Amino acid sequence: MKNVGIDIIEINRMQLKPEFIKRYLSQEEWKEFQTLATEFSKKQFLASKWALKEAIYKALPSEHLVFDQINITENEYGQPTVKIKDYQISLSLSHNQTNVVAIAICH
């Protein structure tokens, strides 16, 4: 059985407050976030991580997931990847200048 989670978020709704950011980014993601130069790139990065983690949360409703403990990376093709326990999770992310949409499929 496959579980699917989907999330969409408006980029400009993201808040650049450190107390908000640190609750939702892993330590590795936080380091990457700090290298971003523009306000928009920071908001887009946060929206992407948020949408992916929300989609994962929806695909794994029985798991107790803590967002800052989920580390989303990219593979050699730029596709988002994640490792949570023994789950095989496929992720997809798309965005434009306004919105980010993420899909997580747990196999």
PDB file of N, CA and C in Angstrom:
ATOM      1  N   MET A   1       0.837  -1.180   0.000  1.00  0.00           N
ATOM      2  CA  MET A   1       0.000   0.000   0.000  1.00  0.00           C
ATOM      3  C   MET A   1       0.886   1.249   0.000  1.00  0.00           C
ATOM      4  N   LYS A   2       0.490   2.230  -0.765  1.00  0.00           N
ATOM      5  CA  LYS A   2       1.226   3.490  -0.836  1.00  0.00           C
ATOM      6  C   LYS A   2       0.422   4.583  -0.148  1.00  0.00           C
ATOM      7  N   ASN A   3       1.108   5.372   0.637  1.00  0.00           N
ATOM      8  CA  ASN A   3       0.497   6.549   1.249  1.00  0.00           C
ATOM      9  C   ASN A   3       1.032   7.775   0.535  1.00  0.00           C
ATOM     10  N   VAL A   4       0.155   8.741   0.302  1.00  0.00           N
ATOM     11  CA  VAL A   4       0.530   9.951  -0.417  1.00  0.00           C
ATOM     12  C   VAL A   4       0.215  11.169   0.436  1.00  0.00           C
ATOM     13  N   GLY A   5       1.134  12.112   0.446  1.00  0.00           N
ATOM     14  CA  GLY A   5       0.914  13.392   1.108  1.00  0.00           C
ATOM     15  C   GLY A   5       1.223  14.513   0.136  1.00  0.00           C
ATOM     16  N   ILE A   6       0.405  15.555   0.164  1.00  0.00           N
ATOM     17  CA  ILE A   6       0.576  16.702  -0.731  1.00  0.00           C
ATOM     18  C   ILE A   6       0.454  17.975   0.092  1.00  0.00           C
ATOM     19  N   ASP A   7       1.273  18.970  -0.236  1.00  0.00           N
ATOM     20  CA  ASP A   7       1.160  20.259   0.439  1.00  0.00           C
ATOM     21  C   ASP A   7       1.502  21.371  -0.544  1.00  0.00           C
ATOM     22  N   ILE A   8       0.837  22.492  -0.390  1.00  0.00           N
ATOM     23  CA  ILE A   8       1.114  23.681  -1.195  1.00  0.00           C
ATOM     24  C   ILE A   8       1.170  24.871  -0.248  1.00  0.00           C
ATOM     25  N   ILE A   9       2.096  25.762  -0.507  1.00  0.00           N
ATOM     26  CA  ILE A   9       2.232  26.938   0.351  1.00  0.00           C
ATOM     27  C   ILE A   9       2.615  28.149  -0.483  1.00  0.00           C
ATOM     28  N   GLU A  10       2.103  29.303  -0.072  1.00  0.00           N
ATOM     29  CA  GLU A  10       2.447  30.567  -0.703  1.00  0.00           C
ATOM     30  C   GLU A  10       3.786  31.039  -0.129  1.00  0.00           C
ATOM     31  N   ILE A  11       4.739  31.295  -0.990  1.00  0.00           N
ATOM     32  CA  ILE A  11       6.099  31.636  -0.568  1.00  0.00           C
ATOM     33  C   ILE A  11       6.130  32.857   0.344  1.00  0.00           C
ATOM     34  N   ASN A  12       5.394  33.891   0.015  1.00  0.00           N
ATOM     35  CA  ASN A  12       5.442  35.128   0.803  1.00  0.00           C
ATOM     36  C   ASN A  12       4.841  34.999   2.198  1.00  0.00           C
ATOM     37  N   ARG A  13       4.192  33.880   2.497  1.00  0.00           N
ATOM     38  CA  ARG A  13       3.655  33.677   3.846  1.00  0.00           C
ATOM     39  C   ARG A  13       4.734  33.236   4.833  1.00  0.00           C
ATOM     40  N   MET A  14       5.885  32.842   4.325  1.00  0.00           N
ATOM     41  CA  MET A  14       6.954  32.371   5.203  1.00  0.00           C
ATOM     42  C   MET A  14       7.532  33.534   6.001  1.00  0.00           C
ATOM     43  N   GLN A  15       7.772  33.276   7.286  1.00  0.00           N
ATOM     44  CA  GLN A  15       8.334  34.290   8.176  1.00  0.00           C
ATOM     45  C   GLN A  15       9.823  34.021   8.372  1.00  0.00           C
ATOM     46  N   LEU A  16      10.604  35.061   8.324  1.00  0.00           N
ATOM     47  CA  LEU A  16      12.050  34.915   8.478  1.00  0.00           C
ATOM     48  C   LEU A  16      12.494  35.188   9.918  1.00  0.00           C
ATOM     49  N   LYS A  17      11.712  34.735  10.863  1.00  0.00           N
ATOM     50  CA  LYS A  17      12.047  34.890  12.281  1.00  0.00           C
ATOM     51  C   LYS A  17      12.843  33.670  12.737  1.00  0.00           C
ATOM     52  N   PRO A  18      14.001  33.891  13.366  1.00  0.00           N
ATOM     53  CA  PRO A  18      14.851  32.760  13.789  1.00  0.00           C
ATOM     54  C   PRO A  18      14.131  31.722  14.644  1.00  0.00           C
ATOM     55  N   GLU A  19      13.252  32.157  15.538  1.00  0.00           N
ATOM     56  CA  GLU A  19      12.551  31.193  16.393  1.00  0.00           C
ATOM     57  C   GLU A  19      11.619  30.291  15.580  1.00  0.00           C
ATOM     58  N   PHE A  20      11.076  30.800  14.491  1.00  0.00           N
ATOM     59  CA  PHE A  20      10.243  30.002  13.591  1.00  0.00           C
ATOM     60  C   PHE A  20      11.120  29.061  12.770  1.00  0.00           C
ATOM     61  N   ILE A  21      12.177  29.613  12.198  1.00  0.00           N
ATOM     62  CA  ILE A  21      13.047  28.855  11.297  1.00  0.00           C
ATOM     63  C   ILE A  21      13.686  27.667  12.004  1.00  0.00           C
ATOM     64  N   LYS A  22      14.220  27.883  13.185  1.00  0.00           N
ATOM     65  CA  LYS A  22      14.942  26.821  13.899  1.00  0.00           C
ATOM     66  C   LYS A  22      14.028  25.694  14.357  1.00  0.00           C
ATOM     67  N   ARG A  23      12.734  25.951  14.444  1.00  0.00           N
ATOM     68  CA  ARG A  23      11.786  24.892  14.814  1.00  0.00           C
ATOM     69  C   ARG A  23      11.510  23.950  13.649  1.00  0.00           C
ATOM     70  N   TYR A  24      11.789  24.392  12.435  1.00  0.00           N
ATOM     71  CA  TYR A  24      11.396  23.614  11.264  1.00  0.00           C
ATOM     72  C   TYR A  24      12.551  23.126  10.393  1.00  0.00           C
ATOM     73  N   LEU A  25      13.742  23.663  10.589  1.00  0.00           N
ATOM     74  CA  LEU A  25      14.885  23.226   9.786  1.00  0.00           C
ATOM     75  C   LEU A  25      15.823  22.359  10.614  1.00  0.00           C
ATOM     76  N   SER A  26      16.384  21.346   9.969  1.00  0.00           N
ATOM     77  CA  SER A  26      17.429  20.554  10.619  1.00  0.00           C
ATOM     78  C   SER A  26      18.690  21.418  10.712  1.00  0.00           C
ATOM     79  N   GLN A  27      19.670  20.959  11.446  1.00  0.00           N
ATOM     80  CA  GLN A  27      20.923  21.717  11.568  1.00  0.00           C
ATOM     81  C   GLN A  27      21.595  21.901  10.216  1.00  0.00           C
ATOM     82  N   GLU A  28      21.570  20.861   9.387  1.00  0.00           N
ATOM     83  CA  GLU A  28      22.176  20.956   8.060  1.00  0.00           C
ATOM     84  C   GLU A  28      21.420  21.949   7.176  1.00  0.00           C
ATOM     85  N   GLU A  29      20.089  21.911   7.255  1.00  0.00           N
ATOM     86  CA  GLU A  29      19.274  22.843   6.478  1.00  0.00           C
ATOM     87  C   GLU A  29      19.508  24.278   6.954  1.00  0.00           C
ATOM     88  N   TRP A  30      19.647  24.465   8.265  1.00  0.00           N
ATOM     89  CA  TRP A  30      19.895  25.792   8.829  1.00  0.00           C
ATOM     90  C   TRP A  30      21.205  26.359   8.284  1.00  0.00           C
ATOM     91  N   LYS A  31      22.238  25.529   8.204  1.00  0.00           N
ATOM     92  CA  LYS A  31      23.526  25.975   7.661  1.00  0.00           C
ATOM     93  C   LYS A  31      23.375  26.419   6.207  1.00  0.00           C
ATOM     94  N   GLU A  32      22.632  25.648   5.427  1.00  0.00           N
ATOM     95  CA  GLU A  32      22.409  26.014   4.023  1.00  0.00           C
ATOM     96  C   GLU A  32      21.594  27.298   3.923  1.00  0.00           C
ATOM     97  N   PHE A  33      20.572  27.422   4.757  1.00  0.00           N
ATOM     98  CA  PHE A  33      19.721  28.613   4.774  1.00  0.00           C
ATOM     99  C   PHE A  33      20.555  29.876   5.001  1.00  0.00           C
ATOM    100  N   GLN A  34      21.518  29.805   5.895  1.00  0.00           N
ATOM    101  CA  GLN A  34      22.334  30.969   6.237  1.00  0.00           C
ATOM    102  C   GLN A  34      23.218  31.437   5.087  1.00  0.00           C
ATOM    103  N   THR A  35      23.431  30.607   4.086  1.00  0.00           N
ATOM    104  CA  THR A  35      24.253  31.007   2.939  1.00  0.00           C
ATOM    105  C   THR A  35      23.450  31.752   1.876  1.00  0.00           C
ATOM    106  N   LEU A  36      22.133  31.756   1.994  1.00  0.00           N
ATOM    107  CA  LEU A  36      21.283  32.389   0.983  1.00  0.00           C
ATOM    108  C   LEU A  36      21.335  33.909   1.120  1.00  0.00           C
ATOM    109  N   ALA A  37      21.351  34.599  -0.018  1.00  0.00           N
ATOM    110  CA  ALA A  37      21.602  36.040  -0.015  1.00  0.00           C
ATOM    111  C   ALA A  37      20.347  36.907   0.042  1.00  0.00           C
ATOM    112  N   THR A  38      19.289  36.509  -0.664  1.00  0.00           N
ATOM    113  CA  THR A  38      18.129  37.398  -0.768  1.00  0.00           C
ATOM    114  C   THR A  38      16.972  36.924   0.105  1.00  0.00           C
ATOM    115  N   GLU A  39      16.109  37.857   0.438  1.00  0.00           N
ATOM    116  CA  GLU A  39      14.926  37.528   1.232  1.00  0.00           C
ATOM    117  C   GLU A  39      14.053  36.522   0.491  1.00  0.00           C
ATOM    118  N   PHE A  40      13.885  36.718  -0.824  1.00  0.00           N
ATOM    119  CA  PHE A  40      13.050  35.789  -1.583  1.00  0.00           C
ATOM    120  C   PHE A  40      13.643  34.388  -1.597  1.00  0.00           C
ATOM    121  N   SER A  41      14.956  34.267  -1.800  1.00  0.00           N
ATOM    122  CA  SER A  41      15.571  32.933  -1.830  1.00  0.00           C
ATOM    123  C   SER A  41      15.430  32.246  -0.477  1.00  0.00           C
ATOM    124  N   LYS A  42      15.502  33.001   0.598  1.00  0.00           N
ATOM    125  CA  LYS A  42      15.312  32.430   1.935  1.00  0.00           C
ATOM    126  C   LYS A  42      13.872  31.958   2.121  1.00  0.00           C
ATOM    127  N   LYS A  43      12.917  32.776   1.697  1.00  0.00           N
ATOM    128  CA  LYS A  43      11.509  32.387   1.823  1.00  0.00           C
ATOM    129  C   LYS A  43      11.191  31.179   0.946  1.00  0.00           C
ATOM    130  N   GLN A  44      11.749  31.150  -0.255  1.00  0.00           N
ATOM    131  CA  GLN A  44      11.510  30.011  -1.146  1.00  0.00           C
ATOM    132  C   GLN A  44      12.117  28.734  -0.560  1.00  0.00           C
ATOM    133  N   PHE A  45      13.306  28.824   0.013  1.00  0.00           N
ATOM    134  CA  PHE A  45      13.955  27.684   0.659  1.00  0.00           C
ATOM    135  C   PHE A  45      13.084  27.173   1.813  1.00  0.00           C
ATOM    136  N   LEU A  46      12.638  28.081   2.671  1.00  0.00           N
ATOM    137  CA  LEU A  46      11.789  27.687   3.801  1.00  0.00           C
ATOM    138  C   LEU A  46      10.481  27.066   3.330  1.00  0.00           C
ATOM    139  N   ALA A  47       9.856  27.685   2.338  1.00  0.00           N
ATOM    140  CA  ALA A  47       8.594  27.161   1.820  1.00  0.00           C
ATOM    141  C   ALA A  47       8.786  25.762   1.243  1.00  0.00           C
ATOM    142  N   SER A  48       9.898  25.540   0.569  1.00  0.00           N
ATOM    143  CA  SER A  48      10.177  24.222  -0.012  1.00  0.00           C
ATOM    144  C   SER A  48      10.340  23.169   1.072  1.00  0.00           C
ATOM    145  N   LYS A  49      11.147  23.465   2.083  1.00  0.00           N
ATOM    146  CA  LYS A  49      11.358  22.502   3.175  1.00  0.00           C
ATOM    147  C   LYS A  49      10.060  22.268   3.938  1.00  0.00           C
ATOM    148  N   TRP A  50       9.320  23.331   4.201  1.00  0.00           N
ATOM    149  CA  TRP A  50       8.048  23.218   4.922  1.00  0.00           C
ATOM    150  C   TRP A  50       7.074  22.333   4.146  1.00  0.00           C
ATOM    151  N   ALA A  51       6.897  22.609   2.861  1.00  0.00           N
ATOM    152  CA  ALA A  51       5.946  21.844   2.050  1.00  0.00           C
ATOM    153  C   ALA A  51       6.352  20.375   1.966  1.00  0.00           C
ATOM    154  N   LEU A  52       7.643  20.103   1.784  1.00  0.00           N
ATOM    155  CA  LEU A  52       8.105  18.712   1.731  1.00  0.00           C
ATOM    156  C   LEU A  52       7.848  17.993   3.050  1.00  0.00           C
ATOM    157  N   LYS A  53       8.149  18.640   4.159  1.00  0.00           N
ATOM    158  CA  LYS A  53       7.958  18.013   5.468  1.00  0.00           C
ATOM    159  C   LYS A  53       6.477  17.816   5.781  1.00  0.00           C
ATOM    160  N   GLU A  54       5.641  18.761   5.399  1.00  0.00           N
ATOM    161  CA  GLU A  54       4.194  18.598   5.576  1.00  0.00           C
ATOM    162  C   GLU A  54       3.680  17.431   4.736  1.00  0.00           C
ATOM    163  N   ALA A  55       4.156  17.311   3.509  1.00  0.00           N
ATOM    164  CA  ALA A  55       3.739  16.202   2.646  1.00  0.00           C
ATOM    165  C   ALA A  55       4.174  14.865   3.245  1.00  0.00           C
ATOM    166  N   ILE A  56       5.395  14.806   3.780  1.00  0.00           N
ATOM    167  CA  ILE A  56       5.875  13.585   4.438  1.00  0.00           C
ATOM    168  C   ILE A  56       5.004  13.264   5.644  1.00  0.00           C
ATOM    169  N   TYR A  57       4.708  14.266   6.445  1.00  0.00           N
ATOM    170  CA  TYR A  57       3.863  14.100   7.629  1.00  0.00           C
ATOM    171  C   TYR A  57       2.499  13.519   7.247  1.00  0.00           C
ATOM    172  N   LYS A  58       1.934  14.012   6.166  1.00  0.00           N
ATOM    173  CA  LYS A  58       0.625  13.530   5.711  1.00  0.00           C
ATOM    174  C   LYS A  58       0.703  12.114   5.150  1.00  0.00           C
ATOM    175  N   ALA A  59       1.844  11.748   4.571  1.00  0.00           N
ATOM    176  CA  ALA A  59       2.012  10.396   4.021  1.00  0.00           C
ATOM    177  C   ALA A  59       2.294   9.362   5.111  1.00  0.00           C
ATOM    178  N   LEU A  60       2.755   9.812   6.266  1.00  0.00           N
ATOM    179  CA  LEU A  60       3.082   8.913   7.386  1.00  0.00           C
ATOM    180  C   LEU A  60       2.317   9.341   8.636  1.00  0.00           C
ATOM    181  N   PRO A  61       0.984   9.265   8.599  1.00  0.00           N
ATOM    182  CA  PRO A  61       0.190   9.796   9.713  1.00  0.00           C
ATOM    183  C   PRO A  61       0.399   9.076  11.041  1.00  0.00           C
ATOM    184  N   SER A  62       0.866   7.844  11.022  1.00  0.00           N
ATOM    185  CA  SER A  62       1.036   7.102  12.270  1.00  0.00           C
ATOM    186  C   SER A  62       2.399   7.346  12.922  1.00  0.00           C
ATOM    187  N   GLU A  63       3.297   8.038  12.232  1.00  0.00           N
ATOM    188  CA  GLU A  63       4.624   8.326  12.776  1.00  0.00           C
ATOM    189  C   GLU A  63       4.607   9.652  13.539  1.00  0.00           C
ATOM    190  N   HIS A  64       5.371   9.703  14.610  1.00  0.00           N
ATOM    191  CA  HIS A  64       5.551  10.956  15.342  1.00  0.00           C
ATOM    192  C   HIS A  64       6.781  11.645  14.757  1.00  0.00           C
ATOM    193  N   LEU A  65       6.560  12.610  13.889  1.00  0.00           N
ATOM    194  CA  LEU A  65       7.657  13.278  13.201  1.00  0.00           C
ATOM    195  C   LEU A  65       7.889  14.663  13.788  1.00  0.00           C
ATOM    196  N   VAL A  66       9.140  14.992  14.012  1.00  0.00           N
ATOM    197  CA  VAL A  66       9.543  16.310  14.489  1.00  0.00           C
ATOM    198  C   VAL A  66      10.292  16.980  13.339  1.00  0.00           C
ATOM    199  N   PHE A  67       9.769  18.104  12.875  1.00  0.00           N
ATOM    200  CA  PHE A  67      10.283  18.708  11.645  1.00  0.00           C
ATOM    201  C   PHE A  67      11.774  19.010  11.692  1.00  0.00           C
ATOM    202  N   ASP A  68      12.293  19.487  12.821  1.00  0.00           N
ATOM    203  CA  ASP A  68      13.716  19.827  12.840  1.00  0.00           C
ATOM    204  C   ASP A  68      14.615  18.590  12.912  1.00  0.00           C
ATOM    205  N   GLN A  69      13.999  17.413  13.017  1.00  0.00           N
ATOM    206  CA  GLN A  69      14.750  16.155  12.985  1.00  0.00           C
ATOM    207  C   GLN A  69      14.708  15.493  11.605  1.00  0.00           C
ATOM    208  N   ILE A  70      13.956  16.084  10.691  1.00  0.00           N
ATOM    209  CA  ILE A  70      13.877  15.586   9.316  1.00  0.00           C
ATOM    210  C   ILE A  70      14.842  16.409   8.466  1.00  0.00           C
ATOM    211  N   ASN A  71      15.797  15.749   7.854  1.00  0.00           N
ATOM    212  CA  ASN A  71      16.780  16.439   7.024  1.00  0.00           C
ATOM    213  C   ASN A  71      16.548  16.082   5.557  1.00  0.00           C
ATOM    214  N   ILE A  72      16.139  17.068   4.792  1.00  0.00           N
ATOM    215  CA  ILE A  72      15.895  16.861   3.365  1.00  0.00           C
ATOM    216  C   ILE A  72      17.125  17.333   2.598  1.00  0.00           C
ATOM    217  N   THR A  73      17.651  16.447   1.762  1.00  0.00           N
ATOM    218  CA  THR A  73      18.823  16.766   0.950  1.00  0.00           C
ATOM    219  C   THR A  73      18.450  16.620  -0.520  1.00  0.00           C
ATOM    220  N   GLU A  74      19.415  16.834  -1.379  1.00  0.00           N
ATOM    221  CA  GLU A  74      19.204  16.642  -2.817  1.00  0.00           C
ATOM    222  C   GLU A  74      20.166  15.579  -3.317  1.00  0.00           C
ATOM    223  N   ASN A  75      19.687  14.764  -4.253  1.00  0.00           N
ATOM    224  CA  ASN A  75      20.581  13.782  -4.868  1.00  0.00           C
ATOM    225  C   ASN A  75      21.384  14.457  -5.982  1.00  0.00           C
ATOM    226  N   GLU A  76      22.149  13.675  -6.713  1.00  0.00           N
ATOM    227  CA  GLU A  76      23.016  14.236  -7.752  1.00  0.00           C
ATOM    228  C   GLU A  76      22.246  14.888  -8.900  1.00  0.00           C
ATOM    229  N   TYR A  77      20.941  14.633  -8.991  1.00  0.00           N
ATOM    230  CA  TYR A  77      20.104  15.226 -10.039  1.00  0.00           C
ATOM    231  C   TYR A  77      19.300  16.424  -9.532  1.00  0.00           C
ATOM    232  N   GLY A  78      19.508  16.800  -8.277  1.00  0.00           N
ATOM    233  CA  GLY A  78      18.792  17.929  -7.701  1.00  0.00           C
ATOM    234  C   GLY A  78      17.423  17.582  -7.148  1.00  0.00           C
ATOM    235  N   GLN A  79      17.087  16.299  -7.111  1.00  0.00           N
ATOM    236  CA  GLN A  79      15.789  15.875  -6.584  1.00  0.00           C
ATOM    237  C   GLN A  79      15.856  15.770  -5.063  1.00  0.00           C
ATOM    238  N   PRO A  80      14.789  16.198  -4.370  1.00  0.00           N
ATOM    239  CA  PRO A  80      14.794  16.096  -2.911  1.00  0.00           C
ATOM    240  C   PRO A  80      14.746  14.638  -2.460  1.00  0.00           C
ATOM    241  N   THR A  81      15.488  14.344  -1.397  1.00  0.00           N
ATOM    242  CA  THR A  81      15.508  13.003  -0.815  1.00  0.00           C
ATOM    243  C   THR A  81      15.429  13.114   0.700  1.00  0.00           C
ATOM    244  N   VAL A  82      14.955  12.039   1.323  1.00  0.00           N
ATOM    245  CA  VAL A  82      14.853  11.997   2.780  1.00  0.00           C
ATOM    246  C   VAL A  82      14.980  10.554   3.237  1.00  0.00           C
ATOM    247  N   LYS A  83      15.490  10.359   4.419  1.00  0.00           N
ATOM    248  CA  LYS A  83      15.578   9.025   5.020  1.00  0.00           C
ATOM    249  C   LYS A  83      14.885   9.083   6.374  1.00  0.00           C
ATOM    250  N   ILE A  84      13.820   8.302   6.508  1.00  0.00           N
ATOM    251  CA  ILE A  84      13.092   8.187   7.769  1.00  0.00           C
ATOM    252  C   ILE A  84      12.890   6.709   8.047  1.00  0.00           C
ATOM    253  N   LYS A  85      13.544   6.230   9.078  1.00  0.00           N
ATOM    254  CA  LYS A  85      13.477   4.819   9.482  1.00  0.00           C
ATOM    255  C   LYS A  85      13.708   3.921   8.273  1.00  0.00           C
ATOM    256  N   ASP A  86      12.854   2.915   8.099  1.00  0.00           N
ATOM    257  CA  ASP A  86      12.996   1.977   6.981  1.00  0.00           C
ATOM    258  C   ASP A  86      12.049   2.295   5.829  1.00  0.00           C
ATOM    259  N   TYR A  87      11.448   3.482   5.840  1.00  0.00           N
ATOM    260  CA  TYR A  87      10.510   3.846   4.783  1.00  0.00           C
ATOM    261  C   TYR A  87      11.257   4.218   3.506  1.00  0.00           C
ATOM    262  N   GLN A  88      10.668   3.842   2.386  1.00  0.00           N
ATOM    263  CA  GLN A  88      11.139   4.322   1.091  1.00  0.00           C
ATOM    264  C   GLN A  88      10.179   5.432   0.690  1.00  0.00           C
ATOM    265  N   ILE A  89      10.684   6.652   0.619  1.00  0.00           N
ATOM    266  CA  ILE A  89       9.837   7.812   0.355  1.00  0.00           C
ATOM    267  C   ILE A  89      10.323   8.513  -0.905  1.00  0.00           C
ATOM    268  N   SER A  90       9.414   8.681  -1.857  1.00  0.00           N
ATOM    269  CA  SER A  90       9.706   9.442  -3.073  1.00  0.00           C
ATOM    270  C   SER A  90       9.157  10.848  -2.883  1.00  0.00           C
ATOM    271  N   LEU A  91       9.970  11.844  -3.222  1.00  0.00           N
ATOM    272  CA  LEU A  91       9.563  13.239  -3.068  1.00  0.00           C
ATOM    273  C   LEU A  91       9.582  13.953  -4.410  1.00  0.00           C
ATOM    274  N   SER A  92       8.659  14.893  -4.567  1.00  0.00           N
ATOM    275  CA  SER A  92       8.646  15.752  -5.740  1.00  0.00           C
ATOM    276  C   SER A  92       8.334  17.168  -5.274  1.00  0.00           C
ATOM    277  N   LEU A  93       9.003  18.132  -5.882  1.00  0.00           N
ATOM    278  CA  LEU A  93       8.848  19.530  -5.494  1.00  0.00           C
ATOM    279  C   LEU A  93       8.785  20.382  -6.746  1.00  0.00           C
ATOM    280  N   SER A  94       7.859  21.328  -6.763  1.00  0.00           N
ATOM    281  CA  SER A  94       7.757  22.260  -7.877  1.00  0.00           C
ATOM    282  C   SER A  94       7.383  23.628  -7.323  1.00  0.00           C
ATOM    283  N   HIS A  95       7.821  24.680  -8.013  1.00  0.00           N
ATOM    284  CA  HIS A  95       7.490  26.024  -7.548  1.00  0.00           C
ATOM    285  C   HIS A  95       7.505  27.006  -8.702  1.00  0.00           C
ATOM    286  N   ASN A  96       6.824  28.114  -8.468  1.00  0.00           N
ATOM    287  CA  ASN A  96       6.905  29.265  -9.356  1.00  0.00           C
ATOM    288  C   ASN A  96       7.254  30.463  -8.470  1.00  0.00           C
ATOM    289  N   GLN A  97       7.020  31.656  -8.910  1.00  0.00           N
ATOM    290  CA  GLN A  97       7.367  32.834  -8.107  1.00  0.00           C
ATOM    291  C   GLN A  97       6.421  33.049  -6.923  1.00  0.00           C
ATOM    292  N   THR A  98       5.313  32.318  -6.889  1.00  0.00           N
ATOM    293  CA  THR A  98       4.303  32.533  -5.858  1.00  0.00           C
ATOM    294  C   THR A  98       4.130  31.359  -4.911  1.00  0.00           C
ATOM    295  N   ASN A  99       4.109  30.144  -5.436  1.00  0.00           N
ATOM    296  CA  ASN A  99       3.771  28.963  -4.640  1.00  0.00           C
ATOM    297  C   ASN A  99       4.806  27.854  -4.762  1.00  0.00           C
ATOM    298  N   VAL A 100       4.794  26.992  -3.750  1.00  0.00           N
ATOM    299  CA  VAL A 100       5.582  25.762  -3.747  1.00  0.00           C
ATOM    300  C   VAL A 100       4.607  24.620  -3.516  1.00  0.00           C
ATOM    301  N   VAL A 101       4.750  23.536  -4.283  1.00  0.00           N
ATOM    302  CA  VAL A 101       3.931  22.343  -4.077  1.00  0.00           C
ATOM    303  C   VAL A 101       4.865  21.147  -3.924  1.00  0.00           C
ATOM    304  N   ALA A 102       4.534  20.301  -2.946  1.00  0.00           N
ATOM    305  CA  ALA A 102       5.355  19.120  -2.672  1.00  0.00           C
ATOM    306  C   ALA A 102       4.469  17.890  -2.581  1.00  0.00           C
ATOM    307  N   ILE A 103       5.023  16.765  -3.030  1.00  0.00           N
ATOM    308  CA  ILE A 103       4.332  15.478  -2.952  1.00  0.00           C
ATOM    309  C   ILE A 103       5.293  14.469  -2.342  1.00  0.00           C
ATOM    310  N   ALA A 104       4.784  13.674  -1.408  1.00  0.00           N
ATOM    311  CA  ALA A 104       5.556  12.581  -0.810  1.00  0.00           C
ATOM    312  C   ALA A 104       4.769  11.294  -1.005  1.00  0.00           C
ATOM    313  N   ILE A 105       5.437  10.271  -1.519  1.00  0.00           N
ATOM    314  CA  ILE A 105       4.821   8.957  -1.687  1.00  0.00           C
ATOM    315  C   ILE A 105       5.638   7.971  -0.872  1.00  0.00           C
ATOM    316  N   CYS A 106       4.969   7.332   0.073  1.00  0.00           N
ATOM    317  CA  CYS A 106       5.622   6.342   0.920  1.00  0.00           C
ATOM    318  C   CYS A 106       5.280   4.968   0.372  1.00  0.00           C
ATOM    319  N   HIS A 107       6.310   4.233  -0.052  1.00  0.00           N
ATOM    320  CA  HIS A 107       6.123   2.907  -0.658  1.00  0.00           C
ATOM    321  C   HIS A 107       6.143   1.834   0.405  1.00  0.00           C
TER     322      HIS A 107
END
